[in-house]
């Protein structure tokens, strides 16, 4: 009987891990494949004025490791401004960095492009702490004013969170 209970517990744990892996895979598919649409609007001071329920959720694999303390603001953001927010982490492999999603209009191939701003990378987030990001929108807006999907990833490429940012000219 004890073996049956132990075997049942092992199967339950494996099933839970499997569902978390599947949930993370679905979350990453949404980040990469769903069209950018709508934004969580924020003021420069971080006050949220309207919320897009799809923006800035935390992936299931990182739910107990990462919290976004202040959402990216301002949003919409002017081309000459900086987008800033703060993340609290218990530490993630390789730290954290921001990338922008690019979709080739002809082939529909998705790519995550590095944002070339030193404030877009926090390798020190491999350790617990609070980590501010303040990214020049000119580095993010590779195609000028429009809607962009911004993705927060680990140094190992795992997708932690994502949201849409509206860049205005």
PDB file of N, CA and C in Angstrom, residues 43-133:
ATOM      1  N   UNK A  43       1.121  56.197 -17.006  1.00  0.00           N
ATOM      2  CA  UNK A  43       1.654  57.558 -16.967  1.00  0.00           C
ATOM      3  C   UNK A  43       3.159  57.489 -16.704  1.00  0.00           C
ATOM      4  N   UNK A  44       3.838  58.593 -16.850  1.00  0.00           N
ATOM      5  CA  UNK A  44       5.286  58.640 -16.617  1.00  0.00           C
ATOM      6  C   UNK A  44       5.652  58.222 -15.198  1.00  0.00           C
ATOM      7  N   UNK A  45       4.758  58.476 -14.221  1.00  0.00           N
ATOM      8  CA  UNK A  45       5.046  58.100 -12.831  1.00  0.00           C
ATOM      9  C   UNK A  45       4.694  56.642 -12.522  1.00  0.00           C
ATOM     10  N   UNK A  46       4.242  55.890 -13.538  1.00  0.00           N
ATOM     11  CA  UNK A  46       3.912  54.476 -13.356  1.00  0.00           C
ATOM     12  C   UNK A  46       2.450  54.195 -13.077  1.00  0.00           C
ATOM     13  N   UNK A  47       1.633  55.234 -12.913  1.00  0.00           N
ATOM     14  CA  UNK A  47       0.205  55.039 -12.671  1.00  0.00           C
ATOM     15  C   UNK A  47      -0.437  54.361 -13.876  1.00  0.00           C
ATOM     16  N   UNK A  48      -1.153  53.271 -13.632  1.00  0.00           N
ATOM     17  CA  UNK A  48      -1.836  52.543 -14.698  1.00  0.00           C
ATOM     18  C   UNK A  48      -3.184  53.211 -14.946  1.00  0.00           C
ATOM     19  N   UNK A  49      -3.430  53.625 -16.210  1.00  0.00           N
ATOM     20  CA  UNK A  49      -4.693  54.283 -16.549  1.00  0.00           C
ATOM     21  C   UNK A  49      -5.662  53.349 -17.264  1.00  0.00           C
ATOM     22  N   UNK A  50      -5.155  52.315 -17.932  1.00  0.00           N
ATOM     23  CA  UNK A  50      -5.988  51.255 -18.495  1.00  0.00           C
ATOM     24  C   UNK A  50      -5.126  50.018 -18.667  1.00  0.00           C
ATOM     25  N   UNK A  51      -5.746  48.874 -18.559  1.00  0.00           N
ATOM     26  CA  UNK A  51      -4.983  47.625 -18.513  1.00  0.00           C
ATOM     27  C   UNK A  51      -5.368  46.691 -19.647  1.00  0.00           C
ATOM     28  N   UNK A  52      -4.368  46.137 -20.321  1.00  0.00           N
ATOM     29  CA  UNK A  52      -4.566  45.071 -21.300  1.00  0.00           C
ATOM     30  C   UNK A  52      -4.268  43.767 -20.557  1.00  0.00           C
ATOM     31  N   UNK A  53      -5.252  42.881 -20.405  1.00  0.00           N
ATOM     32  CA  UNK A  53      -5.038  41.678 -19.592  1.00  0.00           C
ATOM     33  C   UNK A  53      -3.964  40.731 -20.134  1.00  0.00           C
ATOM     34  N   UNK A  54      -3.568  40.920 -21.388  1.00  0.00           N
ATOM     35  CA  UNK A  54      -2.541  40.056 -21.967  1.00  0.00           C
ATOM     36  C   UNK A  54      -1.131  40.561 -21.673  1.00  0.00           C
ATOM     37  N   UNK A  55      -1.000  41.833 -21.317  1.00  0.00           N
ATOM     38  CA  UNK A  55       0.320  42.433 -21.131  1.00  0.00           C
ATOM     39  C   UNK A  55       0.913  42.161 -19.753  1.00  0.00           C
ATOM     40  N   UNK A  56       2.190  41.861 -19.753  1.00  0.00           N
ATOM     41  CA  UNK A  56       3.047  41.800 -18.572  1.00  0.00           C
ATOM     42  C   UNK A  56       2.640  40.741 -17.547  1.00  0.00           C
ATOM     43  N   UNK A  57       2.057  39.654 -18.052  1.00  0.00           N
ATOM     44  CA  UNK A  57       1.854  38.481 -17.191  1.00  0.00           C
ATOM     45  C   UNK A  57       3.209  37.795 -17.031  1.00  0.00           C
ATOM     46  N   UNK A  58       3.336  36.985 -16.002  1.00  0.00           N
ATOM     47  CA  UNK A  58       4.572  36.233 -15.770  1.00  0.00           C
ATOM     48  C   UNK A  58       4.343  34.791 -16.235  1.00  0.00           C
ATOM     49  N   UNK A  59       5.310  34.259 -16.982  1.00  0.00           N
ATOM     50  CA  UNK A  59       5.211  32.885 -17.460  1.00  0.00           C
ATOM     51  C   UNK A  59       5.161  31.896 -16.311  1.00  0.00           C
ATOM     52  N   UNK A  60       4.428  30.795 -16.477  1.00  0.00           N
ATOM     53  CA  UNK A  60       4.283  29.801 -15.405  1.00  0.00           C
ATOM     54  C   UNK A  60       5.605  29.296 -14.831  1.00  0.00           C
ATOM     55  N   UNK A  61       6.620  29.182 -15.640  1.00  0.00           N
ATOM     56  CA  UNK A  61       7.910  28.676 -15.152  1.00  0.00           C
ATOM     57  C   UNK A  61       8.611  29.670 -14.222  1.00  0.00           C
ATOM     58  N   UNK A  62       8.176  30.947 -14.241  1.00  0.00           N
ATOM     59  CA  UNK A  62       8.832  31.987 -13.455  1.00  0.00           C
ATOM     60  C   UNK A  62       7.898  32.629 -12.434  1.00  0.00           C
ATOM     61  N   UNK A  63       6.730  32.039 -12.237  1.00  0.00           N
ATOM     62  CA  UNK A  63       5.693  32.636 -11.382  1.00  0.00           C
ATOM     63  C   UNK A  63       6.167  32.881  -9.948  1.00  0.00           C
ATOM     64  N   UNK A  64       7.017  32.065  -9.422  1.00  0.00           N
ATOM     65  CA  UNK A  64       7.496  32.240  -8.046  1.00  0.00           C
ATOM     66  C   UNK A  64       8.882  32.875  -7.983  1.00  0.00           C
ATOM     67  N   UNK A  65       9.409  33.278  -9.134  1.00  0.00           N
ATOM     68  CA  UNK A  65      10.759  33.829  -9.181  1.00  0.00           C
ATOM     69  C   UNK A  65      10.811  35.306  -9.555  1.00  0.00           C
ATOM     70  N   UNK A  66       9.821  35.789 -10.306  1.00  0.00           N
ATOM     71  CA  UNK A  66       9.883  37.146 -10.845  1.00  0.00           C
ATOM     72  C   UNK A  66       8.550  37.856 -10.620  1.00  0.00           C
ATOM     73  N   UNK A  67       8.635  39.132 -10.228  1.00  0.00           N
ATOM     74  CA  UNK A  67       7.473  40.006 -10.103  1.00  0.00           C
ATOM     75  C   UNK A  67       7.827  41.335 -10.750  1.00  0.00           C
ATOM     76  N   UNK A  68       6.919  41.855 -11.567  1.00  0.00           N
ATOM     77  CA  UNK A  68       7.126  43.191 -12.115  1.00  0.00           C
ATOM     78  C   UNK A  68       6.503  44.162 -11.127  1.00  0.00           C
ATOM     79  N   UNK A  69       7.353  44.946 -10.453  1.00  0.00           N
ATOM     80  CA  UNK A  69       6.889  45.848  -9.405  1.00  0.00           C
ATOM     81  C   UNK A  69       6.239  47.105  -9.962  1.00  0.00           C
ATOM     82  N   UNK A  70       6.792  47.644 -11.033  1.00  0.00           N
ATOM     83  CA  UNK A  70       6.171  48.787 -11.705  1.00  0.00           C
ATOM     84  C   UNK A  70       6.181  48.484 -13.196  1.00  0.00           C
ATOM     85  N   UNK A  71       5.021  48.620 -13.809  1.00  0.00           N
ATOM     86  CA  UNK A  71       4.886  48.288 -15.227  1.00  0.00           C
ATOM     87  C   UNK A  71       5.638  49.299 -16.086  1.00  0.00           C
ATOM     88  N   UNK A  72       6.052  48.874 -17.284  1.00  0.00           N
ATOM     89  CA  UNK A  72       6.755  49.792 -18.182  1.00  0.00           C
ATOM     90  C   UNK A  72       5.977  51.087 -18.391  1.00  0.00           C
ATOM     91  N   UNK A  73       6.672  52.197 -18.183  1.00  0.00           N
ATOM     92  CA  UNK A  73       6.025  53.495 -18.299  1.00  0.00           C
ATOM     93  C   UNK A  73       7.009  54.510 -18.857  1.00  0.00           C
ATOM     94  N   UNK A  74       6.497  55.535 -19.531  1.00  0.00           N
ATOM     95  CA  UNK A  74       5.100  55.704 -19.909  1.00  0.00           C
ATOM     96  C   UNK A  74       4.752  54.813 -21.096  1.00  0.00           C
ATOM     97  N   UNK A  75       3.495  54.553 -21.269  1.00  0.00           N
ATOM     98  CA  UNK A  75       3.005  53.771 -22.399  1.00  0.00           C
ATOM     99  C   UNK A  75       1.608  54.265 -22.731  1.00  0.00           C
ATOM    100  N   UNK A  76       1.427  54.883 -23.885  1.00  0.00           N
ATOM    101  CA  UNK A  76       2.333  55.117 -25.002  1.00  0.00           C
ATOM    102  C   UNK A  76       3.525  55.987 -24.610  1.00  0.00           C
ATOM    103  N   UNK A  77       4.594  55.845 -25.407  1.00  0.00           N
ATOM    104  CA  UNK A  77       5.841  56.536 -25.115  1.00  0.00           C
ATOM    105  C   UNK A  77       6.327  57.269 -26.364  1.00  0.00           C
ATOM    106  N   UNK A  78       6.850  58.474 -26.160  1.00  0.00           N
ATOM    107  CA  UNK A  78       7.402  59.272 -27.260  1.00  0.00           C
ATOM    108  C   UNK A  78       8.732  58.682 -27.716  1.00  0.00           C
ATOM    109  N   UNK A  79       9.016  58.826 -28.986  1.00  0.00           N
ATOM    110  CA  UNK A  79      10.237  58.281 -29.581  1.00  0.00           C
ATOM    111  C   UNK A  79      11.505  58.749 -28.871  1.00  0.00           C
ATOM    112  N   UNK A  80      11.559  59.957 -28.345  1.00  0.00           N
ATOM    113  CA  UNK A  80      12.758  60.477 -27.690  1.00  0.00           C
ATOM    114  C   UNK A  80      12.856  60.184 -26.205  1.00  0.00           C
ATOM    115  N   UNK A  81      11.900  59.447 -25.631  1.00  0.00           N
ATOM    116  CA  UNK A  81      11.886  59.186 -24.193  1.00  0.00           C
ATOM    117  C   UNK A  81      12.505  57.835 -23.857  1.00  0.00           C
ATOM    118  N   UNK A  82      12.460  57.503 -22.570  1.00  0.00           N
ATOM    119  CA  UNK A  82      12.904  56.194 -22.096  1.00  0.00           C
ATOM    120  C   UNK A  82      11.705  55.450 -21.514  1.00  0.00           C
ATOM    121  N   UNK A  83      11.700  54.165 -21.678  1.00  0.00           N
ATOM    122  CA  UNK A  83      10.691  53.286 -21.096  1.00  0.00           C
ATOM    123  C   UNK A  83      11.327  52.667 -19.856  1.00  0.00           C
ATOM    124  N   UNK A  84      10.660  52.776 -18.704  1.00  0.00           N
ATOM    125  CA  UNK A  84      11.289  52.260 -17.486  1.00  0.00           C
ATOM    126  C   UNK A  84      10.311  51.428 -16.670  1.00  0.00           C
ATOM    127  N   UNK A  85      10.864  50.477 -15.930  1.00  0.00           N
ATOM    128  CA  UNK A  85      10.101  49.648 -15.005  1.00  0.00           C
ATOM    129  C   UNK A  85      11.061  48.946 -14.057  1.00  0.00           C
ATOM    130  N   UNK A  86      10.493  48.293 -13.033  1.00  0.00           N
ATOM    131  CA  UNK A  86      11.311  47.623 -12.021  1.00  0.00           C
ATOM    132  C   UNK A  86      10.839  46.187 -11.856  1.00  0.00           C
ATOM    133  N   UNK A  87      11.811  45.281 -11.762  1.00  0.00           N
ATOM    134  CA  UNK A  87      11.545  43.859 -11.592  1.00  0.00           C
ATOM    135  C   UNK A  87      12.163  43.388 -10.276  1.00  0.00           C
ATOM    136  N   UNK A  88      11.422  42.567  -9.559  1.00  0.00           N
ATOM    137  CA  UNK A  88      11.922  41.898  -8.352  1.00  0.00           C
ATOM    138  C   UNK A  88      12.099  40.438  -8.725  1.00  0.00           C
ATOM    139  N   UNK A  89      13.273  39.880  -8.448  1.00  0.00           N
ATOM    140  CA  UNK A  89      13.502  38.484  -8.791  1.00  0.00           C
ATOM    141  C   UNK A  89      14.182  37.742  -7.645  1.00  0.00           C
ATOM    142  N   UNK A  90      13.894  36.467  -7.577  1.00  0.00           N
ATOM    143  CA  UNK A  90      14.584  35.577  -6.643  1.00  0.00           C
ATOM    144  C   UNK A  90      15.857  35.025  -7.282  1.00  0.00           C
ATOM    145  N   UNK A  91      16.135  35.508  -8.488  1.00  0.00           N
ATOM    146  CA  UNK A  91      17.290  35.055  -9.250  1.00  0.00           C
ATOM    147  C   UNK A  91      16.854  34.120 -10.363  1.00  0.00           C
ATOM    148  N   UNK A  92      17.307  34.407 -11.579  1.00  0.00           N
ATOM    149  CA  UNK A  92      17.000  33.548 -12.730  1.00  0.00           C
ATOM    150  C   UNK A  92      18.293  33.265 -13.487  1.00  0.00           C
ATOM    151  N   UNK A  93      18.399  32.086 -14.095  1.00  0.00           N
ATOM    152  CA  UNK A  93      19.632  31.712 -14.781  1.00  0.00           C
ATOM    153  C   UNK A  93      20.038  32.719 -15.855  1.00  0.00           C
ATOM    154  N   UNK A  94      21.236  33.235 -15.740  1.00  0.00           N
ATOM    155  CA  UNK A  94      21.757  34.153 -16.736  1.00  0.00           C
ATOM    156  C   UNK A  94      21.261  35.581 -16.609  1.00  0.00           C
ATOM    157  N   UNK A  95      20.474  35.886 -15.577  1.00  0.00           N
ATOM    158  CA  UNK A  95      19.956  37.238 -15.408  1.00  0.00           C
ATOM    159  C   UNK A  95      18.766  37.516 -16.308  1.00  0.00           C
ATOM    160  N   UNK A  96      18.480  38.804 -16.528  1.00  0.00           N
ATOM    161  CA  UNK A  96      17.334  39.225 -17.330  1.00  0.00           C
ATOM    162  C   UNK A  96      17.762  40.210 -18.401  1.00  0.00           C
ATOM    163  N   UNK A  97      17.038  40.216 -19.512  1.00  0.00           N
ATOM    164  CA  UNK A  97      17.275  41.212 -20.556  1.00  0.00           C
ATOM    165  C   UNK A  97      15.994  41.440 -21.345  1.00  0.00           C
ATOM    166  N   UNK A  98      15.904  42.602 -21.938  1.00  0.00           N
ATOM    167  CA  UNK A  98      14.767  42.955 -22.779  1.00  0.00           C
ATOM    168  C   UNK A  98      15.138  42.769 -24.238  1.00  0.00           C
ATOM    169  N   UNK A  99      14.189  42.254 -25.001  1.00  0.00           N
ATOM    170  CA  UNK A  99      14.348  42.120 -26.439  1.00  0.00           C
ATOM    171  C   UNK A  99      13.060  42.608 -27.086  1.00  0.00           C
ATOM    172  N   UNK A 100      13.118  42.875 -28.380  1.00  0.00           N
ATOM    173  CA  UNK A 100      11.926  43.274 -29.117  1.00  0.00           C
ATOM    174  C   UNK A 100      11.656  42.215 -30.186  1.00  0.00           C
ATOM    175  N   UNK A 101      10.388  41.854 -30.315  1.00  0.00           N
ATOM    176  CA  UNK A 101      10.007  40.838 -31.301  1.00  0.00           C
ATOM    177  C   UNK A 101       9.928  41.476 -32.679  1.00  0.00           C
ATOM    178  N   UNK A 102      10.472  40.776 -33.655  1.00  0.00           N
ATOM    179  CA  UNK A 102      10.410  41.210 -35.042  1.00  0.00           C
ATOM    180  C   UNK A 102       9.796  40.078 -35.859  1.00  0.00           C
ATOM    181  N   UNK A 103       8.855  40.434 -36.735  1.00  0.00           N
ATOM    182  CA  UNK A 103       8.225  39.435 -37.603  1.00  0.00           C
ATOM    183  C   UNK A 103       8.476  39.857 -39.045  1.00  0.00           C
ATOM    184  N   UNK A 104       9.124  38.983 -39.819  1.00  0.00           N
ATOM    185  CA  UNK A 104       9.370  39.276 -41.227  1.00  0.00           C
ATOM    186  C   UNK A 104       8.030  39.294 -41.956  1.00  0.00           C
ATOM    187  N   UNK A 105       7.696  40.399 -42.645  1.00  0.00           N
ATOM    188  CA  UNK A 105       6.381  40.507 -43.276  1.00  0.00           C
ATOM    189  C   UNK A 105       6.156  39.517 -44.419  1.00  0.00           C
ATOM    190  N   UNK A 106       7.222  39.036 -45.034  1.00  0.00           N
ATOM    191  CA  UNK A 106       7.079  38.108 -46.154  1.00  0.00           C
ATOM    192  C   UNK A 106       7.059  36.663 -45.672  1.00  0.00           C
ATOM    193  N   UNK A 107       8.079  36.272 -44.923  1.00  0.00           N
ATOM    194  CA  UNK A 107       8.200  34.869 -44.505  1.00  0.00           C
ATOM    195  C   UNK A 107       7.466  34.559 -43.209  1.00  0.00           C
ATOM    196  N   UNK A 108       7.103  35.613 -42.439  1.00  0.00           N
ATOM    197  CA  UNK A 108       6.446  35.484 -41.131  1.00  0.00           C
ATOM    198  C   UNK A 108       7.367  34.832 -40.089  1.00  0.00           C
ATOM    199  N   UNK A 109       8.670  34.815 -40.345  1.00  0.00           N
ATOM    200  CA  UNK A 109       9.646  34.292 -39.396  1.00  0.00           C
ATOM    201  C   UNK A 109       9.767  35.275 -38.233  1.00  0.00           C
ATOM    202  N   UNK A 110       9.717  34.743 -37.013  1.00  0.00           N
ATOM    203  CA  UNK A 110       9.793  35.551 -35.798  1.00  0.00           C
ATOM    204  C   UNK A 110      11.221  35.537 -35.272  1.00  0.00           C
ATOM    205  N   UNK A 111      11.686  36.706 -34.866  1.00  0.00           N
ATOM    206  CA  UNK A 111      13.012  36.816 -34.291  1.00  0.00           C
ATOM    207  C   UNK A 111      12.930  37.731 -33.069  1.00  0.00           C
ATOM    208  N   UNK A 112      13.753  37.469 -32.080  1.00  0.00           N
ATOM    209  CA  UNK A 112      13.865  38.344 -30.908  1.00  0.00           C
ATOM    210  C   UNK A 112      15.169  39.112 -31.043  1.00  0.00           C
ATOM    211  N   UNK A 113      15.046  40.428 -31.174  1.00  0.00           N
ATOM    212  CA  UNK A 113      16.211  41.272 -31.412  1.00  0.00           C
ATOM    213  C   UNK A 113      16.675  41.932 -30.126  1.00  0.00           C
ATOM    214  N   UNK A 114      17.961  41.898 -29.935  1.00  0.00           N
ATOM    215  CA  UNK A 114      18.571  42.532 -28.763  1.00  0.00           C
ATOM    216  C   UNK A 114      18.357  44.034 -28.820  1.00  0.00           C
ATOM    217  N   UNK A 115      17.970  44.623 -27.704  1.00  0.00           N
ATOM    218  CA  UNK A 115      17.864  46.070 -27.593  1.00  0.00           C
ATOM    219  C   UNK A 115      19.242  46.582 -27.202  1.00  0.00           C
ATOM    220  N   UNK A 116      19.817  47.409 -28.039  1.00  0.00           N
ATOM    221  CA  UNK A 116      21.200  47.852 -27.852  1.00  0.00           C
ATOM    222  C   UNK A 116      21.281  49.052 -26.909  1.00  0.00           C
ATOM    223  N   UNK A 117      20.897  48.796 -25.693  1.00  0.00           N
ATOM    224  CA  UNK A 117      20.959  49.811 -24.642  1.00  0.00           C
ATOM    225  C   UNK A 117      21.489  49.084 -23.406  1.00  0.00           C
ATOM    226  N   UNK A 118      22.539  49.602 -22.758  1.00  0.00           N
ATOM    227  CA  UNK A 118      23.091  48.899 -21.598  1.00  0.00           C
ATOM    228  C   UNK A 118      22.061  48.670 -20.487  1.00  0.00           C
ATOM    229  N   UNK A 119      21.040  49.516 -20.433  1.00  0.00           N
ATOM    230  CA  UNK A 119      20.017  49.380 -19.395  1.00  0.00           C
ATOM    231  C   UNK A 119      18.984  48.302 -19.721  1.00  0.00           C
ATOM    232  N   UNK A 120      19.140  47.637 -20.877  1.00  0.00           N
ATOM    233  CA  UNK A 120      18.212  46.575 -21.274  1.00  0.00           C
ATOM    234  C   UNK A 120      18.675  45.207 -20.786  1.00  0.00           C
ATOM    235  N   UNK A 121      19.858  45.140 -20.198  1.00  0.00           N
ATOM    236  CA  UNK A 121      20.406  43.861 -19.741  1.00  0.00           C
ATOM    237  C   UNK A 121      20.773  43.930 -18.269  1.00  0.00           C
ATOM    238  N   UNK A 122      20.350  42.932 -17.535  1.00  0.00           N
ATOM    239  CA  UNK A 122      20.648  42.829 -16.108  1.00  0.00           C
ATOM    240  C   UNK A 122      21.186  41.427 -15.803  1.00  0.00           C
ATOM    241  N   UNK A 123      22.444  41.153 -16.177  1.00  0.00           N
ATOM    242  CA  UNK A 123      23.008  39.839 -15.874  1.00  0.00           C
ATOM    243  C   UNK A 123      23.081  39.575 -14.373  1.00  0.00           C
ATOM    244  N   UNK A 124      23.171  40.658 -13.574  1.00  0.00           N
ATOM    245  CA  UNK A 124      23.235  40.510 -12.120  1.00  0.00           C
ATOM    246  C   UNK A 124      21.917  39.995 -11.539  1.00  0.00           C
ATOM    247  N   UNK A 125      20.849  39.950 -12.348  1.00  0.00           N
ATOM    248  CA  UNK A 125      19.561  39.432 -11.878  1.00  0.00           C
ATOM    249  C   UNK A 125      19.580  37.913 -11.726  1.00  0.00           C
ATOM    250  N   UNK A 126      20.742  37.303 -11.907  1.00  0.00           N
ATOM    251  CA  UNK A 126      20.893  35.887 -11.563  1.00  0.00           C
ATOM    252  C   UNK A 126      20.804  35.724 -10.049  1.00  0.00           C
ATOM    253  N   UNK A 127      21.003  36.817  -9.323  1.00  0.00           N
ATOM    254  CA  UNK A 127      20.874  36.843  -7.859  1.00  0.00           C
ATOM    255  C   UNK A 127      19.589  37.576  -7.487  1.00  0.00           C
ATOM    256  N   UNK A 128      19.078  37.297  -6.314  1.00  0.00           N
ATOM    257  CA  UNK A 128      17.868  37.973  -5.823  1.00  0.00           C
ATOM    258  C   UNK A 128      18.084  39.468  -5.725  1.00  0.00           C
ATOM    259  N   UNK A 129      17.019  40.229  -6.018  1.00  0.00           N
ATOM    260  CA  UNK A 129      17.102  41.668  -5.862  1.00  0.00           C
ATOM    261  C   UNK A 129      16.074  42.404  -6.689  1.00  0.00           C
ATOM    262  N   UNK A 130      16.159  43.735  -6.625  1.00  0.00           N
ATOM    263  CA  UNK A 130      15.304  44.624  -7.381  1.00  0.00           C
ATOM    264  C   UNK A 130      16.133  45.183  -8.523  1.00  0.00           C
ATOM    265  N   UNK A 131      15.607  45.097  -9.752  1.00  0.00           N
ATOM    266  CA  UNK A 131      16.377  45.500 -10.918  1.00  0.00           C
ATOM    267  C   UNK A 131      15.593  46.477 -11.783  1.00  0.00           C
ATOM    268  N   UNK A 132      16.089  47.723 -11.883  1.00  0.00           N
ATOM    269  CA  UNK A 132      15.424  48.710 -12.733  1.00  0.00           C
ATOM    270  C   UNK A 132      15.882  48.566 -14.189  1.00  0.00           C
ATOM    271  N   UNK A 133      14.961  48.812 -15.093  1.00  0.00           N
ATOM    272  CA  UNK A 133      15.250  48.897 -16.523  1.00  0.00           C
ATOM    273  C   UNK A 133      14.827  50.294 -16.966  1.00  0.00           C
TER     274      UNK A 133
END
